[in-house]
Each structure stands twice: as structure tokens, then as C-alpha cells.
Amino acid sequence: METMFGIAVDGVAYGMILFIISVGLSVTLGLMRVVNLAHGAFAMVGGYVASYAAQTAGLPYGVALVVAVALTVLAALPLERLLYRRIYGSANELAQVLLTIGLTFVIVAGINYLFGPTLKRIPLPELLTGTVELGPKAIPTHRAFVIGAGAATLLGLWWLLERTDFGIRLRAAVDDPAMAAALGIRTERLYLATFALGTGLAALGGVLGAELLPLEPYYAIRYIVLFLAVVAVGGAGSIFGSAAAALALGIVDTAGKYLIPNFGEFFFYAALILILFRWPHGFFKGRAA
């Protein structure tokens, strides 16, 4: 029972980190039609900046998190205007892949040059290092915090895209950009805001998940497959699909590493293959929510 409880807690926490990072990629791919393989690099930038802010600059964890997300978004906005805007909705997916994977290697090289090619950590505050009592069981406070952050992200995104004018305008701009522009919708600003949202979520996940997805020199290249797997299983553009996929894959992967650690990530990819065999278009078939 202790092992099963540990699998459940760690699996859900791991799944929530995958969700926070991957849902930004899902929105970009599903709503803006861009295969952004540099998404993992933005998560890496957020994690490395937070590590520097907390360890070298001595900022508190919460301040370092906010600074990391803000700086990552600010650094990414010029890329949206200069590069990404040219490939929105492009039928040439190969050009999207080559551009964004090239950008990934450039960012990885830049981060390793600036911060050094070493494993980084983000020290947790005392508030997040204890345990939380859950009936007769106790779970690590950081795991509980990550799960809560993931749930808040899920609800916040659902409300933003389904219950606000921003979400309505974004879906209209995606479905028919010319008509949306004719009706006075500033599509360029919508895409910029959506890109910033996705980048900010990647950076947030990179910071919160540093205990589960270590900040290593080739973070962006190693973990991008995990993020793409979540999008493929959940359905591009689907918020709830991304959450369901991240939790399912996170729990399966955690269970495999608990029970048969020598198999590594075998169970993650085995589950991915089986799910896509049964649901080729993902759980939610790419629906907007």
C-alpha cells in the first residue's frame, strides 16, 4: 500500500509537470498550427534563470519563479515577431520543424555558454520541504504544491479559452483569419499573446518541475519527446486532453520506475504506442477544450 500510494502521489505530480509544460505546446500546435520544437528550450531557459536568480542572486523562490517566467517571455517575444510569425498556418511543416529545432540548438548552446554545461538546481524554500498530512498518510509538500499548481493551471486555461472574449476571438482568428481581421480582430496581437502564454507556461513548468525533470545541459533535447507525446495522446489544442494524457503517462512511467527500475522509460513509450494504436488522434481528437 505504501508503494502504491507513493506511485500515485509521484505519478500525479510528475503528470502535472508534464501538463503545465506541454499544454502550451498543445495550444500552439492545435490553435496556431505551429510545430514548435523549441518549446522545451523555453522551459529550460525558465529553469536555468530561476536557478541563477535563487542561487547566485539570492532571490526568494517565489520571486525567482516570477522573474524566470517574465524574463523567458520577454526574451521569446522578439522571436515570435521575427521568426514564428512567418510560419503561422504554414502548410510546410518541414520548414516549421527545421526552424524550431534549429532554434532549440541555438538556445541550448547559448544557455550552456552563459550558465555552464552543468546540472542546475533550484533550492526549495523551507515552506516546500516538509510534508503535508493526508489522513493517515503524508505527502511531500512540494509534490502537493505542484499538484495544486497543475490543477489551477487547468482551470485557469479552461476559463480563459472558453469563458472570455480573448478565447472567443482566438478561436475565430484560427478558424478564419481573413474574416476575423475584417471584423476588426487584431489577429497579430492575439497570436502574440497566445505565444507569450505558451512560453510562460513552459517556463513555469521548467521551474516547478526542476525536482522531477532535472535541469541538465541538454534538457530541451532530451525532454521534448515527452512533451510531444502528451500533445499526441491528448489531442492538439485540447486542454483537458493534455491533462488526461499527462496524468496517464506520468502515472504509468512512475509505476514502471518504482516496480521495475531497470526498464527505464520503457513503460512510458509502451503506453504511448498502445494509446495511439487505440486512439490515433488522441483522447480528445484535438478539440479546443
CSV table of C-alpha atoms in Angstrom, one decimal:
chain,number,residue,atom,x,y,z
A,1,MET,CA,0.0,0.0,0.0
A,2,GLU,CA,2.9,2.4,0.8
A,3,THR,CA,4.3,1.7,-2.7
A,4,MET,CA,1.0,2.3,-4.4
A,5,PHE,CA,0.5,5.5,-2.5
A,6,GLY,CA,3.9,6.7,-3.5
A,7,ILE,CA,3.3,5.8,-7.1
A,8,ALA,CA,0.0,7.7,-7.1
A,9,VAL,CA,1.5,10.9,-5.5
A,10,ASP,CA,4.7,11.0,-7.5
A,11,GLY,CA,2.8,10.0,-10.7
A,12,VAL,CA,0.2,12.7,-10.4
A,13,ALA,CA,2.9,15.3,-9.5
A,14,TYR,CA,5.0,14.2,-12.5
A,15,GLY,CA,2.0,14.2,-14.7
A,16,MET,CA,1.1,17.8,-13.6
A,17,ILE,CA,4.6,19.0,-14.6
A,18,LEU,CA,4.2,17.4,-18.0
A,19,PHE,CA,0.8,19.0,-18.3
A,20,ILE,CA,2.0,22.5,-17.4
A,21,ILE,CA,4.8,22.4,-19.9
A,22,SER,CA,3.0,20.5,-22.6
A,23,VAL,CA,-0.3,22.4,-22.7
A,24,GLY,CA,1.4,25.5,-24.0
A,25,LEU,CA,2.8,23.4,-26.9
A,26,SER,CA,-0.7,21.9,-27.4
A,27,VAL,CA,-2.3,25.3,-27.7
A,28,THR,CA,0.4,26.5,-30.1
A,29,LEU,CA,0.1,23.4,-32.3
A,30,GLY,CA,-3.7,22.9,-32.1
A,31,LEU,CA,-4.8,26.6,-32.4
A,32,MET,CA,-1.9,28.3,-34.2
A,33,ARG,CA,-0.8,25.3,-36.4
A,34,VAL,CA,2.9,25.6,-35.5
A,35,VAL,CA,5.0,22.6,-34.7
A,36,ASN,CA,7.2,24.4,-32.0
A,37,LEU,CA,10.0,22.0,-31.2
A,38,ALA,CA,11.7,24.9,-29.3
A,39,HIS,CA,9.1,24.7,-26.6
A,40,GLY,CA,11.3,22.6,-24.4
A,41,ALA,CA,14.1,25.1,-24.8
A,42,PHE,CA,11.8,27.8,-23.2
A,43,ALA,CA,11.2,25.5,-20.2
A,44,MET,CA,15.0,25.1,-20.0
A,45,VAL,CA,15.5,28.8,-20.1
A,46,GLY,CA,13.0,29.3,-17.3
A,47,GLY,CA,14.6,26.7,-15.1
A,48,TYR,CA,18.1,28.0,-15.6
A,49,VAL,CA,17.2,31.6,-15.0
A,50,ALA,CA,15.3,30.6,-11.8
A,51,SER,CA,18.4,28.6,-10.7
A,52,TYR,CA,20.7,31.6,-11.2
A,53,ALA,CA,18.2,34.0,-9.5
A,54,ALA,CA,17.8,31.8,-6.5
A,55,GLN,CA,21.4,30.5,-6.0
A,56,THR,CA,23.6,33.3,-7.3
A,57,ALA,CA,21.4,36.4,-6.9
A,58,GLY,CA,19.9,35.1,-3.6
A,59,LEU,CA,16.3,35.8,-4.5
A,60,PRO,CA,13.5,34.0,-2.7
A,61,TYR,CA,11.9,31.0,-4.5
A,62,GLY,CA,8.7,32.8,-5.4
A,63,VAL,CA,10.5,35.9,-6.7
A,64,ALA,CA,12.9,33.8,-8.7
A,65,LEU,CA,9.9,31.9,-10.2
A,66,VAL,CA,8.2,35.1,-11.3
A,67,VAL,CA,11.5,36.6,-12.6
A,68,ALA,CA,12.2,33.5,-14.6
A,69,VAL,CA,8.8,33.3,-16.2
A,70,ALA,CA,8.8,37.1,-17.0
A,71,LEU,CA,12.3,37.1,-18.5
A,72,THR,CA,11.7,34.0,-20.6
A,73,VAL,CA,8.6,35.5,-22.1
A,74,LEU,CA,10.3,38.8,-22.7
A,75,ALA,CA,13.2,37.0,-24.4
A,76,ALA,CA,10.9,35.0,-26.6
A,77,LEU,CA,8.6,37.8,-27.8
A,78,PRO,CA,11.2,39.1,-30.4
A,79,LEU,CA,11.4,35.5,-31.7
A,80,GLU,CA,7.7,35.5,-32.3
A,81,ARG,CA,7.8,38.7,-34.3
A,82,LEU,CA,10.9,37.8,-36.3
A,83,LEU,CA,10.5,34.0,-36.8
A,84,TYR,CA,7.3,32.4,-35.7
A,85,ARG,CA,5.0,34.9,-37.3
A,86,ARG,CA,6.4,33.9,-40.7
A,87,ILE,CA,5.3,30.3,-40.3
A,88,TYR,CA,1.9,30.6,-38.6
A,89,GLY,CA,-0.5,28.3,-40.5
A,90,SER,CA,2.2,27.3,-43.0
A,91,ALA,CA,1.5,24.2,-45.0
A,92,ASN,CA,5.2,23.4,-45.0
A,93,GLU,CA,5.6,21.5,-41.7
A,94,LEU,CA,9.1,20.6,-42.6
A,95,ALA,CA,10.1,24.3,-42.5
A,96,GLN,CA,8.5,24.6,-39.1
A,97,VAL,CA,10.4,21.6,-37.8
A,98,LEU,CA,13.7,22.7,-39.2
A,99,LEU,CA,13.3,26.3,-37.9
A,100,THR,CA,12.3,25.4,-34.4
A,101,ILE,CA,14.7,22.5,-33.9
A,102,GLY,CA,17.5,24.8,-35.2
A,103,LEU,CA,16.3,27.4,-32.7
A,104,THR,CA,16.5,24.8,-30.0
A,105,PHE,CA,20.1,24.0,-30.6
A,106,VAL,CA,20.9,27.7,-30.6
A,107,ILE,CA,19.2,28.3,-27.3
A,108,VAL,CA,20.8,25.2,-25.7
A,109,ALA,CA,24.3,26.4,-26.8
A,110,GLY,CA,23.6,29.9,-25.5
A,111,ILE,CA,22.3,28.6,-22.1
A,112,ASN,CA,25.3,26.3,-21.7
A,113,TYR,CA,27.7,29.2,-22.6
A,114,LEU,CA,26.1,31.6,-20.2
A,115,PHE,CA,25.4,29.3,-17.2
A,116,GLY,CA,27.9,26.5,-17.8
A,117,PRO,CA,27.2,22.9,-19.0
A,118,THR,CA,26.4,21.5,-15.6
A,119,LEU,CA,23.4,20.2,-13.8
A,120,LYS,CA,21.5,23.1,-12.1
A,121,ARG,CA,19.2,23.0,-9.1
A,122,ILE,CA,16.6,25.4,-7.7
A,123,PRO,CA,16.7,25.3,-3.8
A,124,LEU,CA,13.3,24.9,-2.4
A,125,PRO,CA,12.2,27.2,0.5
A,126,GLU,CA,11.6,25.7,3.9
A,127,LEU,CA,7.8,26.0,3.3
A,128,LEU,CA,8.0,23.4,0.5
A,129,THR,CA,10.5,21.0,2.1
A,130,GLY,CA,8.2,19.4,4.7
A,131,THR,CA,5.3,17.0,4.4
A,132,VAL,CA,1.5,17.5,4.3
A,133,GLU,CA,-0.7,15.2,6.3
A,134,LEU,CA,-3.4,13.5,4.2
A,135,GLY,CA,-5.3,11.4,6.7
A,136,PRO,CA,-3.0,8.6,7.8
A,137,LYS,CA,-0.6,9.4,5.0
A,138,ALA,CA,1.9,12.2,4.5
A,139,ILE,CA,3.0,13.5,1.1
A,140,PRO,CA,5.9,15.9,0.4
A,141,THR,CA,4.8,19.5,0.4
A,142,HIS,CA,6.5,20.2,-2.9
A,143,ARG,CA,4.5,17.4,-4.6
A,144,ALA,CA,1.3,18.8,-3.1
A,145,PHE,CA,2.3,22.3,-4.4
A,146,VAL,CA,3.0,21.0,-7.9
A,147,ILE,CA,-0.4,19.2,-8.0
A,148,GLY,CA,-2.2,22.3,-6.8
A,149,ALA,CA,-0.4,24.4,-9.4
A,150,GLY,CA,-1.3,22.0,-12.2
A,151,ALA,CA,-5.0,22.0,-11.2
A,152,ALA,CA,-5.0,25.8,-11.0
A,153,THR,CA,-3.4,25.9,-14.5
A,154,LEU,CA,-6.0,23.6,-15.9
A,155,LEU,CA,-9.0,25.6,-14.5
A,156,GLY,CA,-7.4,28.9,-15.4
A,157,LEU,CA,-6.8,27.9,-19.0
A,158,TRP,CA,-10.3,26.5,-19.4
A,159,TRP,CA,-11.8,29.7,-18.2
A,160,LEU,CA,-9.5,31.9,-20.4
A,161,LEU,CA,-10.2,30.0,-23.6
A,162,GLU,CA,-13.9,29.1,-23.0
A,163,ARG,CA,-15.3,31.9,-20.9
A,164,THR,CA,-13.6,35.1,-22.0
A,165,ASP,CA,-13.6,37.4,-25.1
A,166,PHE,CA,-9.9,36.5,-25.6
A,167,GLY,CA,-10.8,32.8,-26.1
A,168,ILE,CA,-13.6,33.6,-28.5
A,169,ARG,CA,-11.5,36.0,-30.6
A,170,LEU,CA,-8.6,33.5,-30.7
A,171,ARG,CA,-10.8,30.7,-32.0
A,172,ALA,CA,-12.3,33.0,-34.5
A,173,ALA,CA,-8.9,34.1,-35.7
A,174,VAL,CA,-7.7,30.5,-36.0
A,175,ASP,CA,-10.8,29.3,-37.9
A,176,ASP,CA,-10.9,32.2,-40.4
A,177,PRO,CA,-8.1,34.8,-40.1
A,178,ALA,CA,-9.3,36.9,-43.0
A,179,MET,CA,-12.8,37.2,-41.7
A,180,ALA,CA,-11.6,37.8,-38.2
A,181,ALA,CA,-9.4,40.7,-39.4
A,182,ALA,CA,-12.3,42.1,-41.5
A,183,LEU,CA,-14.4,42.2,-38.3
A,184,GLY,CA,-11.7,44.2,-36.6
A,185,ILE,CA,-10.0,41.5,-34.6
A,186,ARG,CA,-6.2,42.2,-34.3
A,187,THR,CA,-5.0,38.7,-35.1
A,188,GLU,CA,-1.3,39.5,-34.7
A,189,ARG,CA,-1.9,40.7,-31.2
A,190,LEU,CA,-3.9,37.5,-30.4
A,191,TYR,CA,-1.1,35.3,-31.7
A,192,LEU,CA,1.5,37.2,-29.8
A,193,ALA,CA,-0.5,36.9,-26.6
A,194,THR,CA,-1.1,33.2,-27.1
A,195,PHE,CA,2.6,32.6,-27.9
A,196,ALA,CA,3.5,34.5,-24.7
A,197,LEU,CA,1.1,32.4,-22.7
A,198,GLY,CA,2.5,29.1,-24.0
A,199,THR,CA,6.1,30.3,-23.4
A,200,GLY,CA,5.2,31.4,-19.9
A,201,LEU,CA,3.7,28.1,-19.1
A,202,ALA,CA,6.8,26.3,-20.4
A,203,ALA,CA,9.0,28.4,-18.2
A,204,LEU,CA,6.7,27.9,-15.2
A,205,GLY,CA,6.8,24.1,-15.7
A,206,GLY,CA,10.6,24.2,-16.0
A,207,VAL,CA,10.9,25.9,-12.7
A,208,LEU,CA,8.3,23.9,-10.7
A,209,GLY,CA,9.5,20.6,-12.2
A,210,ALA,CA,13.2,21.0,-11.6
A,211,GLU,CA,12.9,18.3,-8.9
A,212,LEU,CA,11.3,15.9,-11.3
A,213,LEU,CA,12.9,16.8,-14.6
A,214,PRO,CA,16.4,17.8,-13.7
A,215,LEU,CA,17.9,20.9,-15.3
A,216,GLU,CA,20.7,19.4,-17.4
A,217,PRO,CA,22.7,20.8,-20.3
A,218,TYR,CA,20.6,19.1,-22.9
A,219,TYR,CA,17.2,19.4,-21.2
A,220,ALA,CA,15.4,20.8,-24.2
A,221,ILE,CA,16.5,18.0,-26.5
A,222,ARG,CA,16.0,15.1,-24.0
A,223,TYR,CA,12.5,16.0,-22.8
A,224,ILE,CA,10.9,17.5,-25.9
A,225,VAL,CA,9.8,13.9,-26.9
A,226,LEU,CA,7.9,13.7,-23.6
A,227,PHE,CA,6.1,16.9,-24.3
A,228,LEU,CA,5.2,15.9,-27.8
A,229,ALA,CA,3.9,12.6,-26.5
A,230,VAL,CA,1.5,14.4,-24.2
A,231,VAL,CA,0.2,16.5,-27.1
A,232,ALA,CA,-0.2,13.5,-29.4
A,233,VAL,CA,-2.0,11.4,-26.8
A,234,GLY,CA,-4.2,14.3,-25.5
A,235,GLY,CA,-5.0,15.8,-28.9
A,236,ALA,CA,-3.5,19.0,-30.2
A,237,GLY,CA,-5.4,22.1,-28.9
A,238,SER,CA,-7.2,20.2,-26.1
A,239,ILE,CA,-6.6,21.4,-22.6
A,240,PHE,CA,-8.4,18.5,-20.9
A,241,GLY,CA,-6.9,16.1,-23.3
A,242,SER,CA,-3.4,17.3,-22.4
A,243,ALA,CA,-4.2,16.9,-18.7
A,244,ALA,CA,-5.6,13.4,-19.1
A,245,ALA,CA,-2.6,12.3,-21.3
A,246,ALA,CA,0.0,13.8,-18.9
A,247,LEU,CA,-1.6,12.1,-15.9
A,248,ALA,CA,-1.9,8.8,-17.6
A,249,LEU,CA,1.6,8.8,-19.0
A,250,GLY,CA,3.1,10.2,-15.8
A,251,ILE,CA,1.5,7.5,-13.6
A,252,VAL,CA,2.5,4.7,-16.0
A,253,ASP,CA,6.1,5.9,-16.2
A,254,THR,CA,6.3,6.4,-12.4
A,255,ALA,CA,4.9,2.9,-11.7
A,256,GLY,CA,7.4,1.4,-14.1
A,257,LYS,CA,10.3,3.1,-12.4
A,258,TYR,CA,9.1,2.1,-9.0
A,259,LEU,CA,8.4,-1.5,-9.8
A,260,ILE,CA,11.0,-2.3,-12.5
A,261,PRO,CA,13.5,0.5,-12.4
A,262,ASN,CA,15.9,-1.3,-14.8
A,263,PHE,CA,13.4,-0.8,-17.7
A,264,GLY,CA,13.9,3.0,-17.6
A,265,GLU,CA,11.3,4.8,-19.7
A,266,PHE,CA,10.1,1.6,-21.5
A,267,PHE,CA,6.7,1.7,-19.9
A,268,PHE,CA,6.2,5.4,-20.9
A,269,TYR,CA,6.8,4.7,-24.6
A,270,ALA,CA,4.9,1.3,-24.5
A,271,ALA,CA,1.9,3.2,-23.1
A,272,LEU,CA,2.3,5.8,-25.8
A,273,ILE,CA,2.3,3.3,-28.6
A,274,LEU,CA,-0.7,1.4,-27.2
A,275,ILE,CA,-2.8,4.5,-26.6
A,276,LEU,CA,-2.1,5.9,-30.1
A,277,PHE,CA,-2.9,2.4,-31.6
A,278,ARG,CA,-6.3,2.6,-29.9
A,279,TRP,CA,-6.9,6.4,-30.3
A,280,PRO,CA,-4.8,7.5,-33.3
A,281,HIS,CA,-6.0,11.1,-33.0
A,282,GLY,CA,-5.6,11.4,-29.2
A,283,PHE,CA,-8.1,11.1,-26.4
A,284,PHE,CA,-10.0,14.3,-27.3
A,285,LYS,CA,-9.3,14.4,-31.0
A,286,GLY,CA,-7.8,17.9,-30.9
A,287,ARG,CA,-10.9,19.7,-29.6
A,288,ALA,CA,-10.3,23.2,-28.2
A,289,ALA,CA,-11.1,22.2,-24.6
